[in-house]
Short mmCIF file of C-alpha atoms and ligand atoms in Angstrom, two decimals:
data_model
loop_
_atom_site.label_atom_id
_atom_site.label_comp_id
_atom_site.label_asym_id
_atom_site.label_seq_id
_atom_site.Cartn_x
_atom_site.Cartn_y
_atom_site.Cartn_z
CA UNK U 1346 10.29 15.84 12.50
CA UNK U 1347 10.07 12.12 13.28
CA UNK U 1348 10.11 9.81 10.27
CA UNK U 1349 7.12 9.16 8.01
CA UNK U 1350 6.29 5.47 8.31
CA UNK U 1351 3.95 2.90 6.83
CA UNK U 1352 3.40 -0.87 7.00
CA UNK U 1353 2.64 -3.15 4.09
CA UNK U 1354 3.79 -5.24 1.20
CA UNK U 1355 7.19 -5.26 -0.45
CA UNK U 1356 7.17 -7.05 -3.80
CA UNK U 1357 9.08 -7.47 -7.00
CA UNK U 1358 7.16 -6.60 -10.13
CA UNK U 1359 7.62 -8.36 -13.43
CA UNK U 1360 5.79 -6.88 -16.38
CA UNK U 1361 4.83 -7.79 -19.90
CA UNK U 1362 6.61 -5.73 -22.56
CA UNK U 1363 3.76 -6.10 -25.08
CA UNK U 1364 0.28 -4.63 -24.90
CA UNK U 1365 -2.73 -6.92 -25.08
CA UNK U 1366 -1.02 -10.25 -24.45
CA UNK U 1367 -2.57 -12.28 -21.62
CA UNK U 1368 -0.61 -14.51 -19.28
CA UNK U 1369 -2.03 -17.62 -20.97
CA UNK U 1370 0.60 -17.31 -23.69
CA UNK U 1371 4.40 -16.97 -23.65
CA UNK U 1372 5.61 -13.39 -23.98
CA UNK U 1373 8.53 -11.14 -23.17
CA UNK U 1374 8.68 -9.96 -19.60
CA UNK U 1375 10.83 -7.32 -17.98
CA UNK U 1376 11.87 -7.17 -14.35
CA UNK U 1377 12.28 -7.81 -11.48
CA UNK U 1378 11.64 -4.23 -10.31
CA UNK U 1379 11.36 -3.23 -6.63
CA UNK U 1380 7.67 -2.65 -5.86
CA UNK U 1381 4.70 -2.76 -3.49
CA UNK U 1382 2.66 0.44 -3.04
CA UNK U 1383 3.82 1.03 0.58
CA UNK U 1384 7.46 0.50 -0.44
CA UNK U 1385 7.15 2.89 -3.40
CA UNK U 1386 5.63 5.51 -1.11
CA UNK U 1387 8.39 5.22 1.50
CA UNK U 1388 11.14 5.18 -1.13
CA UNK U 1389 9.76 8.41 -2.62
CA UNK U 1390 9.66 10.12 0.81
CA UNK U 1391 13.29 9.08 1.38
CA UNK U 1392 14.36 10.33 -2.07
CA UNK U 1393 13.06 13.74 -1.08
CA UNK U 1394 15.56 13.71 1.77
CA UNK U 1395 12.95 13.20 4.49
CA UNK U 1396 13.27 10.45 7.13
CA UNK U 1397 11.11 7.44 6.18
CA UNK U 1398 10.72 3.82 7.25
CA UNK U 1399 8.59 0.78 6.48
CA UNK U 1400 7.34 -2.15 8.55
CA UNK U 1401 7.38 -5.14 6.22
CA UNK U 1402 8.94 -8.53 5.46
CA UNK U 1403 10.91 -10.08 2.61
CA UNK U 1404 12.38 -13.51 1.97
CA UNK U 1405 16.07 -14.30 2.28
CA UNK U 1406 16.46 -14.20 -1.48
CA UNK U 1407 17.63 -11.94 -4.31
CA UNK U 1408 14.16 -10.38 -4.71
CA UNK U 1409 14.27 -9.35 -1.04
CA UNK U 1410 17.84 -8.07 -1.33
CA UNK U 1411 16.94 -6.08 -4.46
CA UNK U 1412 14.23 -4.23 -2.52
CA UNK U 1413 16.26 -3.67 0.64
CA UNK U 1414 19.23 -2.36 -1.34
CA UNK U 1415 17.06 0.07 -3.30
CA UNK U 1416 15.32 1.38 -0.18
CA UNK U 1417 18.66 1.74 1.63
CA UNK U 1418 20.29 3.45 -1.36
CA UNK U 1419 17.48 6.00 -1.42
CA UNK U 1420 17.87 6.64 2.31
CA UNK U 1421 14.90 4.75 3.81
CA UNK U 1422 15.08 3.08 7.23
CA UNK U 1423 14.99 -0.68 6.57
CA UNK U 1424 15.45 -1.85 10.18
CA UNK U 1425 11.77 -2.85 10.52
CA UNK U 1426 11.80 -5.07 7.42
CA UNK U 1427 11.96 -8.61 8.73
CA UNK U 1428 13.92 -11.14 6.68
CA UNK U 1429 12.11 -14.49 6.76
CA UNK U 1430 14.40 -17.38 5.79
CA UNK U 1431 11.63 -19.81 4.87
CA UNK U 1432 9.39 -17.57 2.78
CA UNK U 1433 9.86 -16.14 -0.71
CA UNK U 1434 9.66 -12.38 -1.30
CA UNK U 1435 6.24 -11.38 -2.65
CA UNK U 1436 5.77 -10.79 -6.38
CA UNK U 1437 3.37 -9.29 -8.88
CA UNK U 1438 3.10 -9.97 -12.62
CA UNK U 1439 1.52 -7.18 -14.63
CA UNK U 1440 0.11 -7.04 -18.13
CA UNK U 1441 -1.41 -4.12 -19.98
CA UNK U 1442 -4.64 -4.12 -21.93
CA UNK U 1443 -5.23 -2.16 -25.15
CA UNK U 1444 -7.37 0.37 -23.23
CA UNK U 1445 -4.58 1.10 -20.72
CA UNK U 1446 -6.07 -1.03 -17.92
CA UNK U 1447 -3.81 -3.44 -16.08
CA UNK U 1448 -4.24 -7.02 -14.88
CA UNK U 1449 -2.14 -8.38 -12.02
CA UNK U 1450 -1.21 -11.86 -10.89
CA UNK U 1451 -0.20 -11.40 -7.25
CA UNK U 1452 1.81 -13.68 -5.01
CA UNK U 1453 1.43 -11.98 -1.63
CA UNK U 1454 -0.58 -14.20 0.75
CA UNK U 1455 1.93 -17.06 0.62
CA UNK U 1456 4.99 -14.83 0.59
CA UNK U 1457 6.97 -12.97 3.26
CA UNK U 1458 4.67 -9.96 2.69
CA UNK U 1459 1.72 -12.07 3.84
CA UNK U 1460 3.47 -12.62 7.20
CA UNK U 1461 4.27 -9.09 8.32
CA UNK U 1462 4.15 -8.87 12.12
CA UNK U 1463 4.86 -6.47 14.94
CA UNK U 1464 8.52 -6.95 15.90
CA UNK U 1465 10.74 -5.14 18.39
CA UNK U 1466 12.31 -3.21 15.51
CA UNK U 1467 8.85 -2.22 14.26
CA UNK U 1468 7.94 -0.93 17.74
CA UNK U 1469 11.19 1.06 17.87
CA UNK U 1470 10.43 2.66 14.49
CA UNK U 1471 6.88 3.51 15.56
CA UNK U 1472 8.31 4.99 18.76
CA UNK U 1473 10.31 7.52 16.74
CA UNK U 1474 7.75 8.25 14.02
CA UNK U 1475 6.06 11.60 13.46
CA UNK U 1476 3.63 10.62 10.71
CA UNK U 1477 1.83 7.42 9.67
CA UNK U 1478 0.69 6.88 6.09
CA UNK U 1479 -2.00 4.20 5.78
CA UNK U 1480 -2.33 2.44 2.41
CA UNK U 1481 -5.52 0.61 1.61
CA UNK U 1482 -3.66 -1.94 -0.50
CA UNK U 1483 -1.95 -3.31 2.62
CA UNK U 1484 -5.24 -4.40 4.23
CA UNK U 1485 -5.25 -7.63 2.26
CA UNK U 1486 -2.47 -8.73 4.64
CA UNK U 1487 -3.72 -10.43 7.83
CA UNK U 1488 -2.87 -8.46 10.96
CA UNK U 1489 -1.69 -5.33 9.15
CA UNK U 1490 -4.71 -3.30 10.27
CA UNK U 1491 -3.75 -3.89 13.91
CA UNK U 1492 -0.12 -2.84 13.28
CA UNK U 1493 -1.21 0.33 11.47
CA UNK U 1494 -3.83 1.25 14.07
CA UNK U 1495 -1.30 0.76 16.88
CA UNK U 1496 1.16 2.99 15.00
CA UNK U 1497 -1.57 5.60 14.47
CA UNK U 1498 -2.48 5.57 18.20
CA UNK U 1499 1.15 5.96 19.32
CA UNK U 1500 2.01 8.66 16.81
CA UNK U 1501 -1.21 10.62 17.35
CA UNK U 1502 -0.77 10.52 21.13
CA UNK U 1503 2.53 12.34 20.60
CA UNK U 1504 0.95 14.99 18.38
CA UNK U 1505 1.91 13.33 15.07
CA UNK U 1506 -0.31 13.14 11.97
CA UNK U 1507 -1.93 10.54 9.71
CA UNK U 1508 -2.51 10.36 5.96
CA UNK U 1509 -4.62 7.75 4.17
CA UNK U 1510 -4.63 6.56 0.56
CA UNK U 1511 -7.75 4.36 0.40
CA UNK U 1512 -6.79 2.32 -2.67
CA UNK U 1513 -10.21 0.66 -2.59
CA UNK U 1514 -12.57 -0.65 -5.20
CA UNK U 1515 -16.32 -0.99 -4.91
CA UNK U 1516 -16.17 -4.70 -5.77
CA UNK U 1517 -13.82 -5.31 -2.85
CA UNK U 1518 -16.12 -3.54 -0.40
CA UNK U 1519 -19.40 -5.03 -1.60
CA UNK U 1520 -21.01 -7.01 1.19
CA UNK U 1521 -17.94 -6.67 3.38
CA UNK U 1522 -19.08 -5.19 6.66
CA UNK U 1523 -15.56 -5.51 8.06
CA UNK U 1524 -14.00 -3.52 5.26
CA UNK U 1525 -16.54 -0.69 5.67
CA UNK U 1526 -16.04 -0.62 9.44
CA UNK U 1527 -12.26 -0.48 9.00
CA UNK U 1528 -12.57 2.31 6.46
CA UNK U 1529 -14.66 4.37 8.88
CA UNK U 1530 -12.23 3.61 11.71
CA UNK U 1531 -9.30 4.97 9.68
CA UNK U 1532 -11.24 7.97 8.36
CA UNK U 1533 -11.94 8.94 11.96
CA UNK U 1534 -8.18 9.40 12.59
CA UNK U 1535 -7.18 10.71 9.16
CA UNK U 1536 -5.76 14.25 8.88
CA UNK U 1537 -4.98 14.09 5.16
CA UNK U 1538 -6.99 11.94 2.72
CA UNK U 1539 -5.63 11.16 -0.76
CA UNK U 1540 -8.34 9.44 -2.84
CA UNK U 1541 -8.37 8.80 -6.58
CA UNK U 1542 -11.24 7.94 -8.94
CA UNK U 1543 -14.29 6.54 -7.17
CA UNK U 1544 -12.55 6.36 -3.77
CA UNK U 1545 -13.81 9.78 -2.64
CA UNK U 1546 -17.42 8.75 -3.25
CA UNK U 1547 -16.89 5.39 -1.54
CA UNK U 1548 -15.22 7.00 1.49
CA UNK U 1549 -17.96 9.63 1.88
CA UNK U 1550 -20.88 7.42 0.88
CA UNK U 1551 -22.18 10.10 -1.55
CA UNK U 1552 -21.51 10.44 -5.29
CA UNK U 1553 -21.45 14.22 -5.77
CA UNK U 1554 -17.86 15.46 -5.42
CA UNK U 1555 -18.55 18.74 -3.62
CA UNK U 1556 -20.96 17.02 -1.26
CA UNK U 1557 -18.51 14.20 -0.56
CA UNK U 1558 -15.68 16.65 0.16
CA UNK U 1559 -17.92 18.74 2.43
CA UNK U 1560 -19.09 15.70 4.34
CA UNK U 1561 -15.55 14.40 4.99
CA UNK U 1562 -14.19 17.84 5.94
CA UNK U 1563 -16.98 18.36 8.44
CA UNK U 1564 -16.37 14.88 9.89
CA UNK U 1565 -12.84 15.95 10.91
CA UNK U 1566 -10.55 15.18 7.94
CA UNK U 1567 -8.53 18.42 7.76
CA UNK U 1568 -7.25 18.15 4.19
CA UNK U 1569 -8.39 16.27 1.06
CA UNK U 1570 -6.31 15.87 -2.08
CA UNK U 1571 -7.96 14.36 -5.15
CA UNK U 1572 -5.75 12.55 -7.65
CA UNK U 1573 -7.17 12.96 -11.14
CA UNK U 1574 -4.66 11.07 -13.30
CA UNK U 1575 -3.86 12.96 -16.54
CA UNK U 1576 -6.22 15.72 -15.35
CA UNK U 1577 -3.96 16.66 -12.42
CA UNK U 1578 -5.14 17.12 -8.86
CA UNK U 1579 -7.18 19.25 -6.47
CA UNK U 1580 -6.83 20.15 -2.82
CA UNK U 1581 -9.40 21.18 -0.22
CA UNK U 1582 -8.00 22.62 3.00
CA UNK U 1583 -8.83 25.41 5.44
CA UNK U 1584 -11.71 26.71 3.30
CA UNK U 1585 -9.54 26.78 0.17
CA UNK U 1586 -10.16 24.82 -3.05
CA UNK U 1587 -7.13 24.60 -5.34
CA UNK U 1588 -6.90 22.87 -8.74
CA UNK U 1589 -3.51 22.04 -10.24
CA UNK U 1590 -3.27 20.96 -13.90
CA UNK U 1591 -1.25 17.86 -14.82
CA UNK U 1592 2.05 18.10 -16.64
CA UNK U 1593 1.82 17.04 -20.27
CA UNK U 1594 3.83 13.85 -20.61
CA UNK U 1595 3.76 10.63 -22.58
CA UNK U 1596 2.57 7.86 -20.28
CA UNK U 1597 4.75 4.76 -20.49
CA UNK U 1598 3.71 2.96 -17.30
CA UNK U 1599 1.11 4.30 -14.82
CA UNK U 1600 2.19 2.06 -11.93
CA UNK U 1601 3.43 4.01 -8.92
CA UNK U 1602 2.11 7.45 -9.94
CA UNK U 1603 -0.39 7.68 -7.09
CA UNK U 1604 2.16 6.46 -4.54
CA UNK U 1605 4.87 8.93 -5.63
CA UNK U 1606 2.28 11.73 -5.82
CA UNK U 1607 1.06 10.95 -2.29
CA UNK U 1608 4.57 10.65 -0.84
CA UNK U 1609 5.56 13.99 -2.35
CA UNK U 1610 2.42 15.79 -1.18
CA UNK U 1611 2.76 14.43 2.39
CA UNK U 1612 6.47 15.29 2.53
CA UNK U 1613 5.99 18.83 1.21
CA UNK U 1614 3.24 19.53 3.73
CA UNK U 1615 5.25 18.02 6.60
CA UNK U 1616 8.11 20.34 5.59
CA UNK U 1617 5.77 23.32 5.85
CA UNK U 1618 5.27 24.02 2.13
CA UNK U 1619 1.93 25.56 1.08
CA UNK U 1620 -0.83 23.33 -0.37
CA UNK U 1621 -0.23 25.05 -3.73
CA UNK U 1622 3.49 24.23 -3.82
CA UNK U 1623 2.83 20.72 -2.48
CA UNK U 1624 0.30 20.07 -5.29
CA UNK U 1625 2.70 21.27 -7.98
CA UNK U 1626 5.55 19.11 -6.66
CA UNK U 1627 3.20 16.12 -6.27
CA UNK U 1628 1.86 16.53 -9.82
CA UNK U 1629 5.44 16.62 -11.09
CA UNK U 1630 6.32 13.49 -9.09
CA UNK U 1631 3.27 11.62 -10.48
CA UNK U 1632 3.91 12.74 -14.05
CA UNK U 1633 7.61 11.88 -13.88
CA UNK U 1634 6.72 8.39 -12.61
CA UNK U 1635 4.44 7.57 -15.56
CA UNK U 1636 7.22 8.39 -18.05
CA UNK U 1637 9.34 5.49 -16.75
CA UNK U 1638 8.80 1.80 -16.93
CA UNK U 1639 8.84 0.15 -13.50
CA UNK U 1640 6.95 1.16 -10.36
CA UNK U 1641 9.87 2.57 -8.35
CA UNK U 1642 12.06 3.70 -11.25
CA UNK U 1643 10.47 7.14 -11.45
CA UNK U 1644 10.98 8.29 -7.84
CA UNK U 1645 12.32 11.84 -7.70
CA UNK U 1646 14.54 14.09 -5.61
CA UNK U 1647 13.59 17.75 -5.18
CA UNK U 1648 16.36 18.69 -7.63
CA UNK U 1649 14.85 16.34 -10.23
CA UNK U 1650 11.35 17.72 -9.59
CA UNK U 1651 12.57 21.34 -9.95
CA UNK U 1652 14.24 20.42 -13.22
CA UNK U 1653 11.11 18.60 -14.42
CA UNK U 1654 8.85 21.55 -13.53
CA UNK U 1655 11.06 23.93 -15.51
CA UNK U 1656 11.30 21.63 -18.52
CA UNK U 1657 7.63 20.62 -18.87
CA UNK U 1658 4.38 22.39 -19.57
CA UNK U 1659 1.22 21.75 -17.60
CA UNK U 1660 -2.21 21.41 -19.10
CA UNK U 1661 -4.02 24.72 -18.50
P1 LIG Z 1726 -3.58 6.55 -8.66
O1 LIG Z 1726 -2.36 5.87 -9.25
O2 LIG Z 1726 -3.58 6.55 -7.15
O3 LIG Z 1726 -4.88 6.14 -9.26
P2 LIG Z 1726 -3.47 8.85 -10.43
O4 LIG Z 1726 -3.52 7.94 -11.60
O5 LIG Z 1726 -4.52 9.90 -10.32
O6 LIG Z 1726 -3.39 8.09 -9.02
O7 LIG Z 1726 -2.04 9.58 -10.49
C1 LIG Z 1726 -1.58 10.39 -9.45
C2 LIG Z 1726 -1.08 11.71 -9.98
O8 LIG Z 1726 0.00 11.49 -10.91
C3 LIG Z 1726 -2.12 12.52 -10.75
O9 LIG Z 1726 -2.91 13.30 -9.87
C4 LIG Z 1726 -1.23 13.38 -11.66
O10 LIG Z 1726 -0.70 14.48 -10.95
C5 LIG Z 1726 -0.09 12.41 -11.98
N1 LIG Z 1726 -0.38 11.67 -13.23
C6 LIG Z 1726 -0.88 10.41 -13.34
N2 LIG Z 1726 -1.04 10.06 -14.63
C7 LIG Z 1726 -0.61 11.11 -15.36
C8 LIG Z 1726 -0.49 11.37 -16.78
N3 LIG Z 1726 -0.85 10.46 -17.69
N4 LIG Z 1726 -0.01 12.58 -17.16
C9 LIG Z 1726 0.37 13.50 -16.26
N5 LIG Z 1726 0.30 13.32 -14.92
C10 LIG Z 1726 -0.18 12.14 -14.47
#
């Protein structure tokens, strides 16, 4: 199996330790934590002992080193992360509202993550890859769509596969012809789609869940996995419909759950596990992530997931 790869932002995340406080007032912050949805995804694949690599960029600073060291420690291929001497590593500040929603202040466009480009090392990684995971969050970066689509073309031409986590919001798509066209372009090459919340309806263009699933499956997406937060997940593949209840845990920090869930599902399926086993492991990975503060602090090995599954009840 060639490595699972993605391209996109690497960031540090710095978060408020109190609930409700806005960034207009001084407050206690905790961090920096390694972050960026594509980086969390790749780190989780690597933690499961599967080859994984990311095309990205960081600054020549401690925030960049923190990320590279974490990814390396967990076994990810960091050769296609460019180190840009004149740019800072990207960052995100997060605060939590009373209702559990989050607000972010991002510094991506004018950071190293805003300057990700196709390098020789990136081409070499793509040349070895067996699977491309496309993350919607990365599309805010200029030129990333071209890098991902080139990777998809190369990997597919060799018989590899593609997964897609749309990470889109209606407001971001409204009136954006380009965004809709890009979404359709990726859906056309997607083998495994991993939407959450309203993303399924947006991707399919119909609100009813069963109808949306049917439409996407008949358009050529082979497998659809719905992430349902504290309600668990569902999978639609080869005429089967499976529901898997969530594990009952106390949520401390939701950041990273979807990325760790997706990475675990993709890895299990690439290793030949059944959709049922993949869903259970992915639910465990998502649940374990929300019990820890910090986006990449809850990544899990298979041994940790097995232990978690034995120690925790699920909601059925
Ligand atoms: P996203 O972060 O992409 O919106 P979700 O919030 O649905 O994705 O989380 C992904 C998965 O993580 C869920 O399908 C579920 O398995 C697990 N998960 C998330 N939140 C919780 C929670 N509060 N309790 C238990 N499991 C959770």
